[in-house]
Coordinates of C-alpha atoms and ligand atoms in Angstrom, one line a residue:
M1 CA 0.0 0.0 0.0
P2 CA 1.3 3.5 -0.8
T3 CA 1.5 5.9 2.2
E4 CA -1.8 7.6 2.9
I5 CA -1.4 11.3 3.4
Y6 CA -3.5 13.5 5.7
D7 CA -2.8 16.9 7.2
V8 CA -2.8 15.5 10.7
V9 CA -2.7 11.9 12.0
I10 CA -4.2 11.2 15.4
I11 CA -3.6 7.9 17.1
G12 CA -6.5 7.3 19.5
S13 CA -10.3 8.0 19.4
G14 CA -11.0 8.7 23.1
A15 CA -11.7 12.1 24.7
A16 CA -8.2 13.5 23.9
G17 CA -8.0 12.2 20.3
L18 CA -11.5 13.3 19.2
T19 CA -11.3 16.6 20.9
A20 CA -8.2 17.4 19.0
A21 CA -9.7 16.1 15.7
I22 CA -12.9 18.2 16.1
N23 CA -10.8 21.3 16.8
L24 CA -8.6 20.7 13.8
A25 CA -11.1 19.7 11.2
Q26 CA -12.5 23.1 10.2
D27 CA -9.9 23.4 7.5
K28 CA -7.7 20.3 7.8
S29 CA -8.0 16.7 6.8
V30 CA -7.6 14.6 9.9
L31 CA -7.2 10.8 10.3
V32 CA -8.1 9.2 13.6
L33 CA -6.9 5.6 14.2
A34 CA -8.3 3.3 16.9
K35 CA -6.9 -0.2 17.6
G36 CA -10.4 -1.6 18.1
A37 CA -13.8 0.0 18.1
I38 CA -13.9 3.8 18.0
N39 CA -15.4 3.8 21.5
G40 CA -13.1 1.1 22.8
G41 CA -10.8 3.2 25.1
S42 CA -11.2 4.2 28.8
T43 CA -13.2 7.3 28.0
S44 CA -16.4 5.2 27.4
W45 CA -15.9 3.6 30.8
A46 CA -15.6 6.7 32.9
Q47 CA -18.2 6.8 35.6
G48 CA -17.9 9.6 38.1
G49 CA -17.6 12.7 35.9
I50 CA -15.5 15.8 35.1
A51 CA -14.1 18.3 37.6
A52 CA -14.7 22.0 37.1
V53 CA -15.3 25.1 39.2
L54 CA -18.9 25.8 38.4
D55 CA -20.4 26.7 41.7
A56 CA -20.5 30.3 43.0
G57 CA -18.9 29.3 46.3
D58 CA -16.1 27.4 44.7
T59 CA -12.8 29.0 43.4
F60 CA -10.0 28.1 40.9
E61 CA -7.6 28.5 43.8
S62 CA -9.4 25.7 45.7
H63 CA -9.4 23.3 42.7
V64 CA -5.7 24.1 42.2
H65 CA -5.0 23.5 45.9
D66 CA -6.9 20.2 46.0
T67 CA -5.1 19.0 42.8
M68 CA -1.7 19.8 44.3
I69 CA -2.5 18.2 47.7
A70 CA -3.5 15.0 46.0
G71 CA -0.4 15.2 43.7
A72 CA 1.8 15.4 46.8
G73 CA 3.5 18.5 45.5
L74 CA 4.9 16.9 42.4
N75 CA 2.5 18.7 40.1
N76 CA 3.6 21.6 37.9
R77 CA 1.6 24.6 39.2
E78 CA 1.5 26.4 35.9
T79 CA -0.1 23.3 34.3
V80 CA -2.6 22.9 37.1
E81 CA -3.6 26.5 36.8
F82 CA -3.9 26.2 33.0
V83 CA -6.1 23.2 33.2
V84 CA -8.3 24.3 36.1
S85 CA -8.9 27.8 34.5
N86 CA -9.9 26.2 31.2
A87 CA -12.3 23.7 32.8
P88 CA -15.5 25.6 32.8
G89 CA -15.1 26.5 29.1
A90 CA -14.5 22.9 28.2
I91 CA -17.6 21.8 30.0
D92 CA -19.7 24.4 28.1
R93 CA -18.4 23.2 24.8
L94 CA -19.2 19.6 25.7
A95 CA -22.7 20.6 26.7
T96 CA -23.0 22.4 23.3
L97 CA -21.9 19.1 21.6
G98 CA -24.9 17.5 23.3
V99 CA -23.5 15.9 26.5
P100 CA -26.6 15.6 28.7
F101 CA -25.0 16.6 32.0
N102 CA -27.5 16.0 35.0
A103 CA -29.2 19.2 35.7
G104 CA -29.0 20.9 39.1
A105 CA -32.3 20.4 41.0
D106 CA -32.3 22.2 44.3
F107 CA -30.3 25.4 44.3
G108 CA -30.8 26.9 40.9
E109 CA -27.4 25.5 39.7
R110 CA -27.2 24.7 36.0
W111 CA -25.8 21.3 36.6
H112 CA -25.8 18.8 39.5
L113 CA -22.4 18.7 41.0
T114 CA -21.3 15.6 42.8
Q115 CA -18.4 15.1 45.3
E116 CA -15.4 12.8 45.1
G117 CA -12.3 12.1 47.3
G118 CA -9.8 14.9 47.7
H119 CA -12.1 17.6 46.5
S120 CA -13.0 20.2 49.1
H121 CA -16.1 21.3 47.2
R122 CA -18.8 19.7 45.1
R123 CA -17.5 20.3 41.6
I124 CA -18.0 17.1 39.5
V125 CA -20.4 17.4 36.5
H126 CA -21.7 14.0 35.5
V127 CA -24.2 12.1 33.4
D128 CA -25.6 9.7 36.1
D129 CA -22.9 7.2 36.8
A130 CA -21.9 6.7 33.1
T131 CA -20.4 10.1 32.2
G132 CA -17.7 8.7 29.9
A133 CA -20.2 6.8 27.6
A134 CA -22.2 10.0 27.1
V135 CA -19.0 12.1 26.4
Q136 CA -17.7 9.4 23.9
A137 CA -21.0 9.3 22.1
A138 CA -21.2 13.1 21.7
L139 CA -17.6 13.4 20.5
T140 CA -18.0 10.5 18.1
R141 CA -21.2 12.0 16.7
A142 CA -19.5 15.3 16.1
A143 CA -16.5 13.6 14.4
E144 CA -18.7 11.4 12.2
A145 CA -20.6 14.5 11.1
N146 CA -17.4 16.2 9.9
P147 CA -16.4 15.4 6.3
N148 CA -12.8 16.4 7.1
I149 CA -12.4 13.6 9.7
T150 CA -11.7 10.0 8.7
L151 CA -12.3 7.5 11.5
M152 CA -10.4 4.2 11.1
P153 CA -11.1 1.5 13.7
D154 CA -9.2 -1.8 13.9
M155 CA -5.8 -0.2 13.0
V156 CA -3.1 -1.1 15.5
A157 CA -0.3 1.5 15.5
I158 CA 3.1 -0.2 15.7
D159 CA 5.7 2.5 15.5
L160 CA 6.0 6.2 14.7
I161 CA 7.4 7.2 11.3
T162 CA 10.4 9.3 11.8
S163 CA 13.2 10.7 9.6
R164 CA 14.8 7.2 9.8
N165 CA 11.8 5.9 7.8
A166 CA 11.9 8.5 5.1
E167 CA 13.3 7.5 1.6
K168 CA 16.0 10.1 2.2
Y169 CA 17.2 10.2 5.8
S170 CA 17.1 13.8 7.1
G171 CA 18.3 13.2 10.7
D172 CA 16.2 15.9 12.3
G173 CA 14.0 13.5 14.3
H174 CA 10.8 14.8 12.8
V175 CA 7.7 12.5 13.3
W176 CA 5.7 12.1 10.1
G177 CA 2.9 9.7 11.1
V178 CA 2.7 6.0 11.9
Y179 CA 2.9 2.5 10.7
A180 CA -0.3 0.5 11.7
F181 CA -1.4 -3.1 11.4
N182 CA -4.6 -3.3 9.5
K183 CA -6.7 -6.0 11.2
A184 CA -9.0 -6.4 8.2
T185 CA -6.2 -7.1 5.7
G186 CA -3.4 -8.4 8.0
H187 CA -1.0 -6.0 6.4
V188 CA 0.9 -2.9 7.7
D189 CA -0.1 0.4 6.3
A190 CA 1.7 3.8 6.5
F191 CA -0.1 7.0 7.4
A192 CA 1.7 10.3 7.1
G193 CA 0.9 13.9 8.0
R194 CA 2.6 17.2 8.9
A195 CA 1.7 16.6 12.5
T196 CA 0.9 13.5 14.6
I197 CA -0.9 13.4 17.9
L198 CA -0.6 10.5 20.3
A199 CA -3.9 10.0 22.2
T200 CA -3.5 6.4 23.0
G201 CA -4.6 6.4 26.7
G202 CA -2.9 4.6 29.6
A203 CA -1.1 1.4 30.4
G204 CA -3.4 -0.1 33.1
R205 CA -3.2 -3.6 31.6
T206 CA 0.5 -3.8 32.7
Y207 CA -1.2 -5.0 35.9
L208 CA -3.1 -8.2 36.6
F209 CA -6.1 -6.3 38.1
S210 CA -7.1 -3.1 36.4
T211 CA -10.3 -1.1 35.8
A212 CA -9.0 -0.2 32.3
P213 CA -10.2 -1.8 29.1
R214 CA -8.2 -4.6 27.4
G215 CA -6.4 -2.2 25.0
A216 CA -4.8 -0.1 27.7
T217 CA -1.3 -1.5 27.0
G218 CA 0.7 1.8 26.9
D219 CA 1.3 1.6 23.2
G220 CA 1.7 5.4 22.8
I221 CA 4.2 5.7 25.7
A222 CA 6.3 2.8 24.2
M223 CA 6.2 4.2 20.7
A224 CA 7.2 7.7 21.8
W225 CA 10.0 6.3 24.0
R226 CA 11.3 4.2 21.1
A227 CA 11.2 7.2 18.8
G228 CA 13.2 9.3 21.3
C229 CA 10.9 11.1 23.6
R230 CA 11.5 11.5 27.3
V231 CA 9.0 10.0 29.7
S232 CA 8.4 10.9 33.3
N233 CA 6.9 9.7 36.6
M234 CA 6.1 6.3 35.3
E235 CA 6.3 4.9 38.9
M236 CA 3.1 6.8 39.7
N237 CA 0.4 4.2 38.9
Q238 CA -2.9 5.0 40.5
F239 CA -4.9 2.2 42.2
H240 CA -8.6 2.9 42.5
P241 CA -9.8 1.9 46.0
T242 CA -13.1 0.4 44.9
C243 CA -13.1 -2.2 42.1
L244 CA -15.9 -4.8 42.4
Y245 CA -14.5 -8.1 43.9
N246 CA -16.1 -10.8 41.8
L247 CA -14.7 -14.1 40.5
E248 CA -16.2 -13.6 37.1
V249 CA -16.3 -9.9 36.5
K250 CA -12.8 -8.7 37.2
N251 CA -12.6 -5.1 36.3
F252 CA -15.9 -3.3 37.2
L253 CA -15.4 0.0 38.9
I254 CA -17.6 1.3 41.7
T255 CA -17.4 5.0 41.3
E256 CA -15.8 7.2 43.9
A257 CA -18.9 9.3 43.7
M258 CA -20.6 6.6 45.7
R259 CA -18.4 7.5 48.7
G260 CA -19.0 11.2 47.8
E261 CA -22.7 10.6 48.2
G262 CA -22.3 8.9 51.6
G263 CA -21.1 5.3 50.8
L264 CA -19.0 3.9 53.7
L265 CA -16.1 1.5 53.7
K266 CA -16.5 -1.3 56.3
L267 CA -14.8 -4.5 57.3
P268 CA -16.8 -7.6 56.3
P269 CA -18.6 -9.6 59.1
G270 CA -16.7 -12.4 60.9
V271 CA -13.5 -10.5 61.7
P272 CA -12.7 -8.2 64.7
G273 CA -14.4 -4.9 63.9
G274 CA -16.6 -6.6 61.3
G275 CA -19.4 -4.5 60.0
K276 CA -17.7 -1.3 61.2
R277 CA -16.0 1.5 59.4
F278 CA -12.2 1.6 59.3
M279 CA -11.2 4.7 57.2
D280 CA -11.5 7.0 60.2
R281 CA -8.5 5.1 61.8
H282 CA -6.4 5.9 58.7
D283 CA -7.2 9.5 57.8
K284 CA -9.3 12.3 59.2
R285 CA -10.9 12.8 55.8
G286 CA -12.3 9.2 56.1
E287 CA -13.8 7.8 52.9
L288 CA -13.1 11.0 51.1
A289 CA -9.3 11.0 51.5
P290 CA -7.4 11.0 48.2
R291 CA -7.3 7.7 46.4
D292 CA -3.7 6.7 47.3
V293 CA -4.6 7.0 51.0
V294 CA -7.8 5.0 50.7
A295 CA -6.3 2.3 48.5
R296 CA -3.4 1.8 50.9
A297 CA -5.8 1.7 53.9
I298 CA -7.8 -1.0 52.2
D299 CA -4.7 -2.9 51.2
H300 CA -3.5 -2.7 54.8
E301 CA -6.8 -4.1 56.2
I302 CA -6.9 -6.9 53.6
K303 CA -3.4 -8.0 54.5
R304 CA -3.8 -7.5 58.2
L305 CA -6.9 -9.6 58.5
G306 CA -6.3 -12.0 55.6
L307 CA -9.4 -10.8 53.7
D308 CA -10.3 -11.2 50.1
Y309 CA -12.1 -7.8 50.1
V310 CA -13.7 -5.1 52.2
H311 CA -17.3 -3.7 51.9
L312 CA -18.5 -0.5 50.4
D313 CA -22.0 0.2 51.8
I314 CA -24.5 2.7 50.6
S315 CA -27.6 0.7 51.7
H316 CA -28.3 3.1 54.5
K317 CA -29.5 5.7 51.9
P318 CA -33.1 5.6 50.5
P319 CA -33.4 3.1 47.6
E320 CA -34.8 5.8 45.3
F321 CA -31.7 8.0 46.0
I322 CA -29.4 5.1 45.2
K323 CA -31.2 4.1 42.0
E324 CA -31.3 7.7 40.8
H325 CA -27.6 8.4 41.4
F326 CA -26.2 5.1 40.4
P327 CA -28.5 3.5 37.9
T328 CA -25.7 1.7 35.9
I329 CA -24.0 0.3 39.0
Y330 CA -27.4 -0.7 40.5
A331 CA -28.4 -2.6 37.4
R332 CA -25.1 -4.2 36.8
L333 CA -24.8 -5.5 40.3
L334 CA -28.4 -6.7 40.5
D335 CA -27.4 -8.9 37.5
L336 CA -24.8 -10.4 39.8
D337 CA -27.3 -10.9 42.6
I338 CA -26.1 -7.9 44.6
D339 CA -28.9 -5.5 45.6
I340 CA -27.0 -2.4 46.6
T341 CA -30.1 -0.8 48.1
K342 CA -30.0 -3.6 50.7
E343 CA -26.5 -5.0 51.0
P344 CA -22.8 -3.9 50.8
I345 CA -20.6 -4.3 47.8
P346 CA -17.4 -6.4 48.1
V347 CA -14.5 -4.2 46.8
V348 CA -10.7 -4.3 46.3
P349 CA -8.2 -1.8 44.9
A350 CA -7.2 -2.2 41.3
Q351 CA -4.9 -0.3 38.9
H352 CA -6.8 2.5 37.4
Y353 CA -4.8 5.3 35.9
T354 CA -1.3 5.9 34.5
C355 CA -0.1 9.3 36.0
G356 CA 3.3 9.2 34.2
G357 CA 3.8 9.3 30.5
V358 CA 5.3 11.2 27.5
I359 CA 6.5 14.6 28.6
I360 CA 4.5 17.5 27.0
D361 CA 4.4 21.3 27.4
L362 CA 1.3 23.5 27.6
N363 CA 0.8 23.2 23.9
G364 CA 0.9 19.4 23.9
C365 CA 4.3 19.4 22.2
T366 CA 6.6 16.4 22.9
D367 CA 10.4 16.4 22.5
L368 CA 10.2 15.5 18.8
P369 CA 9.2 18.0 16.1
G370 CA 5.8 17.2 14.6
L371 CA 4.8 15.0 17.5
Y372 CA 2.1 16.0 20.1
A373 CA 0.5 14.1 22.9
A374 CA -2.7 14.6 24.9
G375 CA -4.6 12.7 27.6
E376 CA -3.6 9.7 29.6
V377 CA -0.6 8.9 27.4
S378 CA 1.0 12.2 28.4
E379 CA 2.7 13.7 31.5
S380 CA 1.7 17.3 31.4
G381 CA 2.5 18.1 35.1
L382 CA -1.2 18.1 36.1
H383 CA -1.4 15.0 38.2
G384 CA 2.0 14.9 40.0
A385 CA 2.3 11.9 42.3
N386 CA -1.4 11.1 42.3
R387 CA -4.3 12.2 40.2
L388 CA -7.2 14.0 41.8
A389 CA -10.5 12.3 40.9
S390 CA -12.2 13.5 37.7
N391 CA -9.2 15.6 36.6
S392 CA -8.4 13.1 33.8
L393 CA -11.2 13.6 31.3
L394 CA -10.7 17.3 31.9
E395 CA -7.0 17.0 30.9
C396 CA -8.0 15.3 27.7
F397 CA -10.3 18.2 26.6
V398 CA -7.9 20.9 27.6
F399 CA -4.8 19.4 26.0
G400 CA -6.7 18.0 23.0
E401 CA -7.7 21.6 22.3
A402 CA -4.2 23.0 23.1
A403 CA -2.5 20.7 20.7
A404 CA -5.0 21.6 17.9
R405 CA -4.5 25.3 18.6
H406 CA -0.7 25.0 18.4
I407 CA -0.8 23.0 15.1
D408 CA -3.1 25.6 13.6
A409 CA -1.0 28.5 14.7
N410 CA 2.2 26.9 13.4
W411 CA 0.9 25.3 10.3
D412 CA 3.1 27.1 7.8
S413 CA 6.3 26.0 9.7
L414 CA 5.3 22.3 9.7
P415 CA 6.9 20.8 6.6
P416 CA 4.9 18.3 4.5
P417 CA 5.9 14.6 4.9
P418 CA 8.7 13.3 2.6
P419 CA 8.3 10.0 0.7
I420 CA 8.1 7.2 3.3
R421 CA 9.6 3.7 3.0
P422 CA 6.9 0.9 3.2
W423 CA 7.0 -1.6 6.2
D424 CA 9.1 -4.7 5.6
E425 CA 6.5 -7.4 5.2
S426 CA 9.0 -10.2 4.3
R427 CA 8.9 -11.8 7.8
V428 CA 6.8 -14.9 8.4
T429 CA 4.5 -16.0 11.2
D430 CA 5.5 -18.7 13.7
S431 CA 2.6 -20.8 14.9
D432 CA 4.1 -21.4 18.3
E433 CA 4.4 -17.6 18.8
E434 CA 0.8 -17.0 19.8
V435 CA 0.8 -19.3 22.8
I436 CA 4.1 -18.0 24.1
V437 CA 2.9 -14.4 23.6
K438 CA -0.2 -15.1 25.8
H439 CA 2.0 -16.7 28.5
N440 CA 4.4 -13.9 28.5
W441 CA 1.6 -11.4 28.7
A442 CA 0.1 -13.1 31.8
E443 CA 3.5 -13.4 33.4
I444 CA 4.2 -9.6 33.2
R445 CA 0.9 -8.6 34.5
R446 CA 1.2 -11.0 37.5
F447 CA 4.7 -9.9 38.5
M448 CA 3.9 -6.3 38.1
W449 CA 0.9 -6.8 40.5
D450 CA 3.0 -8.8 43.0
Y451 CA 6.2 -6.8 42.9
V452 CA 5.4 -3.3 41.7
G453 CA 1.9 -2.8 43.4
I454 CA 0.5 -0.5 46.0
V455 CA 3.2 -1.2 48.6
R456 CA 6.7 -1.7 47.2
T457 CA 10.1 -2.8 48.5
T458 CA 13.5 -2.3 46.8
K459 CA 14.0 -6.1 46.8
R460 CA 10.8 -6.8 45.0
L461 CA 11.5 -4.0 42.5
E462 CA 14.9 -5.5 41.8
R463 CA 13.3 -8.9 41.2
A464 CA 10.8 -7.3 38.8
H465 CA 13.6 -5.6 37.1
H466 CA 15.4 -8.9 36.5
R467 CA 12.3 -10.6 35.2
V468 CA 11.3 -7.8 32.9
N469 CA 14.7 -7.7 31.3
L470 CA 14.7 -11.5 30.7
L471 CA 11.3 -11.3 29.1
A472 CA 12.2 -8.3 27.0
Q473 CA 15.2 -10.2 25.5
E474 CA 12.9 -13.1 24.5
V475 CA 10.2 -10.8 23.0
D476 CA 12.8 -8.7 21.1
E477 CA 13.9 -12.0 19.4
Y478 CA 10.3 -12.8 18.4
Y479 CA 9.7 -9.2 17.3
G480 CA 12.9 -9.2 15.2
N481 CA 12.3 -12.6 13.5
F482 CA 8.5 -12.9 13.0
R483 CA 5.6 -11.2 11.3
V484 CA 3.8 -8.7 13.7
T485 CA 0.4 -9.6 15.1
P486 CA -1.7 -7.3 17.3
D487 CA -0.9 -9.5 20.4
L488 CA 2.8 -9.3 19.7
I489 CA 2.7 -5.5 19.2
E490 CA 0.9 -5.1 22.6
L491 CA 3.2 -7.5 24.4
R492 CA 6.3 -5.6 23.2
N493 CA 4.7 -2.4 24.4
L494 CA 3.6 -3.8 27.8
L495 CA 7.1 -4.9 28.4
E496 CA 8.6 -1.6 27.4
V497 CA 6.2 0.2 29.7
A498 CA 6.8 -2.3 32.6
R499 CA 10.5 -1.7 32.2
L500 CA 9.9 2.1 32.4
I501 CA 7.7 1.7 35.5
V502 CA 10.2 -0.5 37.3
R503 CA 13.2 1.7 36.4
S504 CA 11.4 4.8 37.6
A505 CA 10.3 3.1 40.8
L506 CA 13.9 2.1 41.6
Y507 CA 15.1 5.6 41.0
R508 CA 12.7 7.2 43.5
K509 CA 14.3 6.9 46.9
E510 CA 11.3 8.2 48.9
S511 CA 7.6 7.6 49.4
R512 CA 5.4 10.2 47.7
G513 CA 1.8 9.9 46.5
L514 CA 1.3 6.7 44.7
H515 CA 4.9 5.5 45.1
Y516 CA 5.0 3.9 48.6
V517 CA 8.2 2.0 49.2
L518 CA 8.9 0.4 52.7
D519 CA 12.6 1.0 52.5
Y520 CA 12.1 4.7 52.1
P521 CA 8.9 5.5 54.0
D522 CA 9.5 9.3 54.2
M523 CA 8.9 12.0 51.6
L524 CA 12.1 14.0 50.7
P525 CA 11.8 17.8 51.1
L526 CA 12.2 18.5 47.4
A527 CA 9.7 17.2 44.9
R528 CA 11.5 16.0 41.8
D529 CA 10.1 14.4 38.6
T530 CA 11.6 11.0 37.6
V531 CA 12.6 11.7 34.0
L532 CA 13.9 8.9 31.8
I533 CA 15.9 9.9 28.7
P534 CA 16.1 7.4 25.8
Ligands
LIG1 P1 -8.7 6.5 25.9 O1 -10.1 7.0 26.0 O2 -8.3 5.4 26.7 O3 -8.6 6.2 24.3 C1 -7.4 5.6 23.8 C2 -7.5 5.4 22.3 O4 -6.3 5.1 21.8 C3 -8.5 4.4 21.9 O5 -9.2 4.8 20.8 C4 -7.6 3.2 21.5 O6 -8.2 2.4 20.5 C5 -6.5 4.0 20.9 N1 -5.2 3.2 20.9 C6 -4.5 2.8 21.9 N2 -3.4 2.1 21.4 C7 -3.5 2.2 20.1 C8 -2.7 1.7 19.0 N3 -1.6 0.9 19.2 N4 -3.1 1.9 17.7 C9 -4.2 2.6 17.5 N5 -5.0 3.1 18.4 C10 -4.6 2.9 19.7 N6 -11.5 10.0 34.5 C11 -12.3 11.1 34.9 O7 -11.8 12.2 34.7 N7 -13.5 10.9 35.4 C12 -14.1 9.7 35.6 O8 -15.2 9.5 36.0 C13 -13.3 8.5 35.2 N8 -13.7 7.3 35.4 C14 -13.0 6.2 34.9 C15 -13.6 4.9 35.1 C16 -12.9 3.9 34.5 C17 -13.5 2.5 34.6 C18 -11.6 4.1 33.9 C19 -10.8 2.9 33.4 C20 -11.1 5.3 33.9 C21 -11.8 6.4 34.4 N9 -11.2 7.7 34.3 C22 -12.0 8.8 34.7 C23 -10.0 8.0 33.5 C24 -10.3 8.4 32.1 O9 -11.5 7.7 31.6 C25 -9.2 8.2 31.2 O10 -8.0 8.7 31.7 C26 -9.5 9.0 29.9 O11 -10.7 8.6 29.3 C27 -8.4 8.7 28.9 O12 -8.8 9.3 27.6 P2 -7.8 9.2 26.4 O13 -8.4 9.9 25.3 O14 -6.4 9.7 26.8 O15 -7.6 7.7 26.1
LIG2 C1 -14.7 7.2 39.5 O1 -15.8 7.4 39.1 O2 -14.4 6.9 40.7 C2 -13.5 7.4 38.7 C3 -13.3 8.9 38.6 C4 -11.9 9.1 38.1 O3 -11.1 8.1 37.8 O4 -11.5 10.2 38.0

């Protein structure tokens, strides 16, 4: 296939990718790739909502302060102020696109604002308990309606096209687009543009238990790293405190808004203190402490008492209140024979969000000319050592727009792509490969969970380092010798990202935010980013 040329190539069709596309497509041709369905990323799964200062009694300063307290001082204040001050405008534009945010009922507010951990004010707009699905649907509708946007599902991006892949090597490191595996044809196609935006989401599936969808394998972080971008704070993996504990359904999130609306964490019956709350013993903010604190407290209770789970209980609230606020969760759990109006929900912490990523500036620019990044793939300085609830979708809208604005403003200085060499398709498939790829995939996720989880030790991190390096050698050999498949592409990326996480965790000789290591329990006076340079 000859290279397909667009003005801008966007990899990822979630909140970040589609926001950028819609903002660019007034006068530019935009290609948006997704590795599965267009709505297959984390965006569709978001529950709680989007944080923004919308209430007269709330202030930007308070939202900035809460973000930096959750982030344990590792945030970049300029980024936090940029995102927080752009939040109300972003919410307005989403409402204009047709996102049906719940209306405020009682106090004449335009929208109902819910509460989540770490926020000192009600400031979360939402669409019941399924905000992400409504946002994804509105953005997809807008993208589909725009003739300048081409949406291509089932295209698995493999590697960025750089000057090395040009027919004539130019050596300036410019990124010109991407090679992607076409699931329909089984071939690798090349897509080029003057600018490329990475919006590939996070790397939750590096861990055995994660709330993130199957495709969250950190592909964008791995591609950017291989192409020469710096990444930072990869040790900061957020564990959500309340993922449903169920032997069949392994990754269903119970939104933090349930605690915001009065849900209580309790020990299950049959142990000392059974049926009673425990968060007040861990933090004065109780159930509404930031996520890192609540997740560690649950982990502590589970290990201390040898439990499988703890309980999240909202059954003391009126049934109508519960069904009105949490219709999706109510229906889903009723299917599993749990009636949340009458009984508590068994919950455990699970990996939820990748705070680290590809370093970007306030325009979404990465280290490489022509390459931008936005959303969970990036490290903008917003989240620091721990993301504040509902700040993530917000980051996608603000940086999706910022990248589009910068591309527009600098269009004339972005050179058109040179002729690109096609992908080498001469390699063959090995039939053994598929089984081994699956085994390796399971092994990484298991040891990342066991050795690089909520509570870490240097010894465990060193073990993980050793294992990840051995596996990486094996996979490099497959990758070098055999034809690529979607599973092999993802495995290679999972390993790359696992390596970055473990290396970063070993570098940080303190406990801060999400990185809690028993050998270094204290926080150092100076907050420093862990920056890895390729
Ligand atoms: P995603 O929405 O994850 O999209 C990634 C896109 O990249 C997809 O289209 C995918 O197909 C594509 N892609 C990935 N790799 C490739 C590849 N190799 N080739 C081609 N395409 C590729 N945040 C909040 O602020 N509020 C919430 O209430 C909230 N709730 C959440 C609930 C759950 C269960 C989860 C998992 C997350 C939640 N988050 C929430 C976090 C938030 O949803 C995500 O951080 C955010 O949606 C990420 O958006 P994104 O556009 O960066 O990536
Ligand atoms: C949730 O609804 O608890 C998730 C919110 C978030 O991840 O920001």
